């Protein structure tokens, strides 16, 4: 990719991952966060974007609006930025198949579990309840099936006996902030692609549990 990769980040809340990506892009000449879109007007991530002088938009769902109607408005907000990459960073809405299909291979998400385990919500508590000895986060390409696209990179953390879900969540967040900017960087350098639903790094098929260096 010769020109800088235009990144749009979608958020709903605190924006910890957004901040990590903004900071990562500051050190990465190949990527720029050109817009941040939230579905929540009070998302703290919007303030983070303002601090970094990044343009923001709010696309708030109307009462009784269908998912397709919402996604059409979201699409219009995204198109304004002409992005090369859409980054879902704690964007807590289910997107329609039509919307997702429009950005296949150009949209990534971070999910707080070692996918394919624990798609959906309450992942930290579910890992504790299952007695898992390790937990973590996954960055994956977005496909129509929820939290099911090819995994690009995972980070693992141990689960300590008697640990509270909020403490475990904090340690997972720390790892999220390490792996997400790296994946954005790979994409911005043209190293990361998705073909026929599979993720490739430097032309090599990525293992289903994410990239693992030799
Ligand atoms: C992150 O932990 C992310 O993995 C999760 O929301 C949090 C957002 O935190 N995403 C999902 O659960 C999506 N299924 P942040 O706003 O501080 O980046």
mmCIF file of C-alpha atoms and ligand atoms in Angstrom:
data_model
loop_
_atom_site.group_PDB
_atom_site.id
_atom_site.type_symbol
_atom_site.label_atom_id
_atom_site.label_comp_id
_atom_site.label_asym_id
_atom_site.label_seq_id
_atom_site.Cartn_x
_atom_site.Cartn_y
_atom_site.Cartn_z
ATOM 1 C CA UNK A 1 0.000 0.000 0.000
ATOM 2 C CA UNK A 2 1.857 3.116 -1.168
ATOM 3 C CA UNK A 3 -0.434 5.773 0.362
ATOM 4 C CA UNK A 4 -1.163 5.847 4.063
ATOM 5 C CA UNK A 5 -3.891 3.366 5.037
ATOM 6 C CA UNK A 6 -7.057 5.253 6.032
ATOM 7 C CA UNK A 7 -8.459 3.681 9.198
ATOM 8 C CA UNK A 8 -11.942 4.253 10.611
ATOM 9 C CA UNK A 9 -12.558 2.984 14.150
ATOM 10 C CA UNK A 10 -16.047 2.105 15.415
ATOM 11 C CA UNK A 11 -16.601 2.258 19.170
ATOM 12 C CA UNK A 12 -19.328 2.168 21.804
ATOM 13 C CA UNK A 13 -17.457 2.854 25.019
ATOM 14 C CA UNK A 14 -14.182 3.519 26.800
ATOM 15 C CA UNK A 15 -11.996 3.382 23.708
ATOM 16 C CA UNK A 16 -8.968 1.738 25.299
ATOM 17 C CA UNK A 17 -8.292 -0.135 22.075
ATOM 18 C CA UNK A 18 -8.921 3.015 20.055
ATOM 19 C CA UNK A 19 -6.250 4.783 22.125
ATOM 20 C CA UNK A 20 -3.784 1.939 21.581
ATOM 21 C CA UNK A 21 -4.417 2.119 17.828
ATOM 22 C CA UNK A 22 -4.076 5.922 17.748
ATOM 23 C CA UNK A 23 -0.782 5.626 19.629
ATOM 24 C CA UNK A 24 0.329 2.807 17.332
ATOM 25 C CA UNK A 25 -0.490 4.884 14.252
ATOM 26 C CA UNK A 26 1.590 7.772 15.630
ATOM 27 C CA UNK A 27 4.598 5.452 15.284
ATOM 28 C CA UNK A 28 3.400 3.969 11.989
ATOM 29 C CA UNK A 29 3.779 6.143 8.907
ATOM 30 C CA UNK A 30 1.575 3.748 6.933
ATOM 31 C CA UNK A 31 -1.701 4.222 8.818
ATOM 32 C CA UNK A 32 -3.864 7.131 9.936
ATOM 33 C CA UNK A 33 -7.017 7.037 11.999
ATOM 34 C CA UNK A 34 -9.123 9.395 9.870
ATOM 35 C CA UNK A 35 -12.416 8.979 11.703
ATOM 36 C CA UNK A 36 -14.011 7.558 14.828
ATOM 37 C CA UNK A 37 -17.680 6.610 14.813
ATOM 38 C CA UNK A 38 -19.699 5.793 17.922
ATOM 39 C CA UNK A 39 -23.246 4.545 18.357
ATOM 40 C CA UNK A 40 -23.227 6.052 21.871
ATOM 41 C CA UNK A 41 -22.991 9.820 22.306
ATOM 42 C CA UNK A 42 -21.322 9.528 25.719
ATOM 43 C CA UNK A 43 -18.611 7.045 24.678
ATOM 44 C CA UNK A 44 -15.349 8.157 26.280
ATOM 45 C CA UNK A 45 -13.545 7.087 23.130
ATOM 46 C CA UNK A 46 -15.017 10.167 21.411
ATOM 47 C CA UNK A 47 -13.114 12.368 23.883
ATOM 48 C CA UNK A 48 -9.951 10.412 23.177
ATOM 49 C CA UNK A 49 -10.452 11.090 19.453
ATOM 50 C CA UNK A 50 -10.977 14.819 20.104
ATOM 51 C CA UNK A 51 -7.734 14.936 22.098
ATOM 52 C CA UNK A 52 -5.949 13.546 19.069
ATOM 53 C CA UNK A 53 -7.804 15.925 16.701
ATOM 54 C CA UNK A 54 -9.481 13.049 14.892
ATOM 55 C CA UNK A 55 -12.838 13.664 13.239
ATOM 56 C CA UNK A 56 -15.773 11.959 14.967
ATOM 57 C CA UNK A 57 -19.340 11.030 14.087
ATOM 58 C CA UNK A 58 -22.158 9.646 16.187
ATOM 59 C CA UNK A 59 -24.662 7.324 14.591
ATOM 60 C CA UNK A 60 -27.279 6.749 17.269
ATOM 61 C CA UNK A 61 -29.987 4.158 16.647
ATOM 62 C CA UNK A 62 -33.507 5.568 16.432
ATOM 63 C CA UNK A 63 -36.315 3.914 18.327
ATOM 64 C CA UNK A 64 -38.022 1.289 16.115
ATOM 65 C CA UNK A 65 -35.348 1.593 13.437
ATOM 66 C CA UNK A 66 -34.534 -1.695 11.697
ATOM 67 C CA UNK A 67 -30.970 -3.025 11.635
ATOM 68 C CA UNK A 68 -30.845 -2.444 7.864
ATOM 69 C CA UNK A 69 -31.915 1.179 8.257
ATOM 70 C CA UNK A 70 -29.321 1.750 10.956
ATOM 71 C CA UNK A 71 -26.584 0.075 8.936
ATOM 72 C CA UNK A 72 -27.437 2.209 5.888
ATOM 73 C CA UNK A 73 -26.830 5.333 7.969
ATOM 74 C CA UNK A 74 -23.657 3.829 9.420
ATOM 75 C CA UNK A 75 -22.448 3.020 5.915
ATOM 76 C CA UNK A 76 -23.006 6.630 4.835
ATOM 77 C CA UNK A 77 -21.007 7.867 7.842
ATOM 78 C CA UNK A 78 -18.169 5.449 7.053
ATOM 79 C CA UNK A 79 -18.104 6.203 3.315
ATOM 80 C CA UNK A 80 -17.470 9.865 4.093
ATOM 81 C CA UNK A 81 -13.980 8.852 5.250
ATOM 82 C CA UNK A 82 -13.186 6.595 2.260
ATOM 83 C CA UNK A 83 -11.412 4.112 4.540
ATOM 84 C CA UNK A 84 -9.103 1.263 3.579
ATOM 85 C CA UNK A 85 -9.726 -0.489 6.895
ATOM 86 C CA UNK A 86 -12.650 -0.560 9.348
ATOM 87 C CA UNK A 87 -11.659 -1.415 12.911
ATOM 88 C CA UNK A 88 -14.341 -2.531 15.362
ATOM 89 C CA UNK A 89 -13.032 -1.645 18.812
ATOM 90 C CA UNK A 90 -15.716 -2.447 21.351
ATOM 91 C CA UNK A 91 -18.510 -1.569 18.899
ATOM 92 C CA UNK A 92 -21.389 -3.336 20.615
ATOM 93 C CA UNK A 93 -23.913 -3.732 17.825
ATOM 94 C CA UNK A 94 -24.681 -6.695 15.638
ATOM 95 C CA UNK A 95 -24.224 -5.714 11.994
ATOM 96 C CA UNK A 96 -26.362 -6.996 9.135
ATOM 97 C CA UNK A 97 -24.944 -9.556 6.703
ATOM 98 C CA UNK A 98 -25.286 -7.003 3.871
ATOM 99 C CA UNK A 99 -23.214 -4.461 5.770
ATOM 100 C CA UNK A 100 -20.517 -6.970 6.710
ATOM 101 C CA UNK A 101 -20.355 -8.366 3.177
ATOM 102 C CA UNK A 102 -19.656 -4.869 1.866
ATOM 103 C CA UNK A 103 -16.374 -4.796 3.847
ATOM 104 C CA UNK A 104 -15.149 -8.400 3.619
ATOM 105 C CA UNK A 105 -11.393 -8.486 4.060
ATOM 106 C CA UNK A 106 -11.409 -4.815 5.110
ATOM 107 C CA UNK A 107 -13.035 -5.043 8.533
ATOM 108 C CA UNK A 108 -11.472 -6.470 11.698
ATOM 109 C CA UNK A 109 -12.732 -6.943 15.255
ATOM 110 C CA UNK A 110 -11.263 -7.662 18.654
ATOM 111 C CA UNK A 111 -13.109 -10.086 20.894
ATOM 112 C CA UNK A 112 -12.284 -10.778 24.551
ATOM 113 C CA UNK A 113 -11.876 -14.561 24.372
ATOM 114 C CA UNK A 114 -9.748 -17.199 22.748
ATOM 115 C CA UNK A 115 -12.073 -17.758 19.797
ATOM 116 C CA UNK A 116 -13.801 -20.006 18.878
ATOM 117 C CA UNK A 117 -14.508 -20.151 22.633
ATOM 118 C CA UNK A 118 -17.078 -17.759 24.080
ATOM 119 C CA UNK A 119 -18.548 -15.762 21.234
ATOM 120 C CA UNK A 120 -21.005 -13.112 22.435
ATOM 121 C CA UNK A 121 -21.055 -11.500 25.888
ATOM 122 C CA UNK A 122 -19.695 -12.094 29.443
ATOM 123 C CA UNK A 123 -16.634 -13.890 28.150
ATOM 124 C CA UNK A 124 -14.465 -13.391 31.257
ATOM 125 C CA UNK A 125 -17.036 -14.816 33.667
ATOM 126 C CA UNK A 126 -17.738 -17.699 31.291
ATOM 127 C CA UNK A 127 -14.016 -18.595 31.157
ATOM 128 C CA UNK A 128 -13.871 -18.549 34.986
ATOM 129 C CA UNK A 129 -17.077 -20.574 35.330
ATOM 130 C CA UNK A 130 -15.733 -23.187 32.912
ATOM 131 C CA UNK A 131 -12.583 -23.551 35.044
ATOM 132 C CA UNK A 132 -10.324 -22.559 32.130
ATOM 133 C CA UNK A 133 -6.666 -22.205 32.990
ATOM 134 C CA UNK A 134 -6.130 -19.689 30.196
ATOM 135 C CA UNK A 135 -8.173 -16.970 28.572
ATOM 136 C CA UNK A 136 -7.393 -14.067 26.292
ATOM 137 C CA UNK A 137 -8.357 -12.009 23.262
ATOM 138 C CA UNK A 138 -8.575 -12.563 19.527
ATOM 139 C CA UNK A 139 -8.336 -10.213 16.557
ATOM 140 C CA UNK A 140 -10.219 -11.579 13.563
ATOM 141 C CA UNK A 141 -11.591 -10.608 10.174
ATOM 142 C CA UNK A 142 -15.311 -9.875 10.338
ATOM 143 C CA UNK A 143 -17.704 -12.130 8.439
ATOM 144 C CA UNK A 144 -21.512 -12.286 8.688
ATOM 145 C CA UNK A 145 -21.466 -14.966 11.442
ATOM 146 C CA UNK A 146 -20.910 -13.263 14.807
ATOM 147 C CA UNK A 147 -17.327 -13.480 16.180
ATOM 148 C CA UNK A 148 -16.539 -16.231 13.676
ATOM 149 C CA UNK A 149 -14.201 -14.834 11.023
ATOM 150 C CA UNK A 150 -10.630 -16.072 10.569
ATOM 151 C CA UNK A 151 -8.511 -15.362 13.602
ATOM 152 C CA UNK A 152 -5.444 -13.244 12.861
ATOM 153 C CA UNK A 153 -3.765 -12.961 16.248
ATOM 154 C CA UNK A 154 -4.523 -14.085 19.793
ATOM 155 C CA UNK A 155 -3.044 -13.149 23.149
ATOM 156 C CA UNK A 156 -3.337 -15.522 26.104
ATOM 157 C CA UNK A 157 -3.365 -14.785 29.811
ATOM 158 C CA UNK A 158 -3.451 -17.301 32.676
ATOM 159 C CA UNK A 159 -6.602 -17.526 34.804
ATOM 160 C CA UNK A 160 -5.634 -17.610 38.481
ATOM 161 C CA UNK A 161 -7.692 -19.619 40.989
ATOM 162 C CA UNK A 162 -10.348 -17.509 42.713
ATOM 163 C CA UNK A 163 -9.800 -14.605 40.337
ATOM 164 C CA UNK A 164 -12.560 -12.051 39.868
ATOM 165 C CA UNK A 165 -13.878 -11.458 36.320
ATOM 166 C CA UNK A 166 -13.074 -7.726 36.505
ATOM 167 C CA UNK A 167 -9.422 -8.426 37.378
ATOM 168 C CA UNK A 168 -9.169 -10.987 34.600
ATOM 169 C CA UNK A 169 -10.769 -8.482 32.196
ATOM 170 C CA UNK A 170 -8.121 -5.892 33.056
ATOM 171 C CA UNK A 171 -5.325 -8.292 32.183
ATOM 172 C CA UNK A 172 -7.042 -9.234 28.938
ATOM 173 C CA UNK A 173 -7.441 -5.529 28.052
ATOM 174 C CA UNK A 174 -3.712 -4.997 28.528
ATOM 175 C CA UNK A 175 -3.048 -7.740 25.988
ATOM 176 C CA UNK A 176 -5.676 -6.391 23.608
ATOM 177 C CA UNK A 177 -3.832 -3.074 23.540
ATOM 178 C CA UNK A 178 -0.652 -4.892 22.527
ATOM 179 C CA UNK A 179 -2.064 -7.034 19.720
ATOM 180 C CA UNK A 180 -4.606 -4.753 18.019
ATOM 181 C CA UNK A 181 -2.156 -2.026 16.885
ATOM 182 C CA UNK A 182 0.151 -4.743 15.559
ATOM 183 C CA UNK A 183 -2.610 -6.197 13.381
ATOM 184 C CA UNK A 184 -3.507 -2.702 12.107
ATOM 185 C CA UNK A 185 0.143 -2.227 11.235
ATOM 186 C CA UNK A 186 0.298 -5.526 9.328
ATOM 187 C CA UNK A 187 -2.785 -4.542 7.347
ATOM 188 C CA UNK A 188 -1.480 -1.060 6.625
ATOM 189 C CA UNK A 189 1.734 -2.527 5.230
ATOM 190 C CA UNK A 190 -0.269 -4.763 2.892
ATOM 191 C CA UNK A 191 0.988 -7.869 4.731
ATOM 192 C CA UNK A 192 -2.417 -9.077 5.883
ATOM 193 C CA UNK A 193 -5.178 -10.272 3.552
ATOM 194 C CA UNK A 194 -8.285 -12.416 3.557
ATOM 195 C CA UNK A 195 -9.017 -14.724 0.619
ATOM 196 C CA UNK A 196 -11.949 -17.169 0.496
ATOM 197 C CA UNK A 197 -12.497 -16.595 4.205
ATOM 198 C CA UNK A 198 -8.893 -17.440 5.159
ATOM 199 C CA UNK A 199 -6.422 -14.994 6.682
ATOM 200 C CA UNK A 200 -2.922 -14.711 5.223
ATOM 201 C CA UNK A 201 0.151 -12.944 6.569
ATOM 202 C CA UNK A 202 2.872 -12.332 3.988
ATOM 203 C CA UNK A 203 1.079 -14.794 1.715
ATOM 204 C CA UNK A 204 1.173 -17.590 4.332
ATOM 205 C CA UNK A 205 -2.070 -19.053 5.647
ATOM 206 C CA UNK A 206 -2.538 -18.084 9.293
ATOM 207 C CA UNK A 207 -3.251 -20.950 11.708
ATOM 208 C CA UNK A 208 -6.910 -21.039 12.892
ATOM 209 C CA UNK A 209 -5.797 -19.969 16.385
ATOM 210 C CA UNK A 210 -3.948 -16.957 15.002
ATOM 211 C CA UNK A 211 -0.429 -16.127 13.934
ATOM 212 C CA UNK A 212 2.231 -17.912 15.975
ATOM 213 C CA UNK A 213 5.856 -17.175 15.149
ATOM 214 C CA UNK A 214 8.191 -20.195 14.799
HETATM 215 C C1 LIG B 1 -12.824 -4.812 24.615
HETATM 216 O O1 LIG B 1 -12.494 -5.654 25.675
HETATM 217 C C2 LIG B 1 -13.244 -5.621 23.411
HETATM 218 O O2 LIG B 1 -12.567 -6.844 23.325
HETATM 219 C C3 LIG B 1 -14.700 -5.833 23.685
HETATM 220 O O3 LIG B 1 -15.147 -4.623 24.219
HETATM 221 C C4 LIG B 1 -14.082 -4.011 24.940
HETATM 222 C C5 LIG B 1 -13.982 -2.575 24.512
HETATM 223 O O4 LIG B 1 -13.061 -1.891 25.324
HETATM 224 N N1 LIG B 1 -15.403 -6.172 22.480
HETATM 225 C C6 LIG B 1 -16.404 -7.042 22.437
HETATM 226 O O5 LIG B 1 -16.837 -7.605 23.417
HETATM 227 C C7 LIG B 1 -16.974 -7.278 21.068
HETATM 228 N N2 LIG B 1 -17.671 -8.516 21.009
HETATM 229 P P1 LIG B 1 -12.483 -0.475 24.836
HETATM 230 O O6 LIG B 1 -13.694 0.400 24.513
HETATM 231 O O7 LIG B 1 -11.731 0.020 26.042
HETATM 232 O O8 LIG B 1 -11.614 -0.712 23.641
#
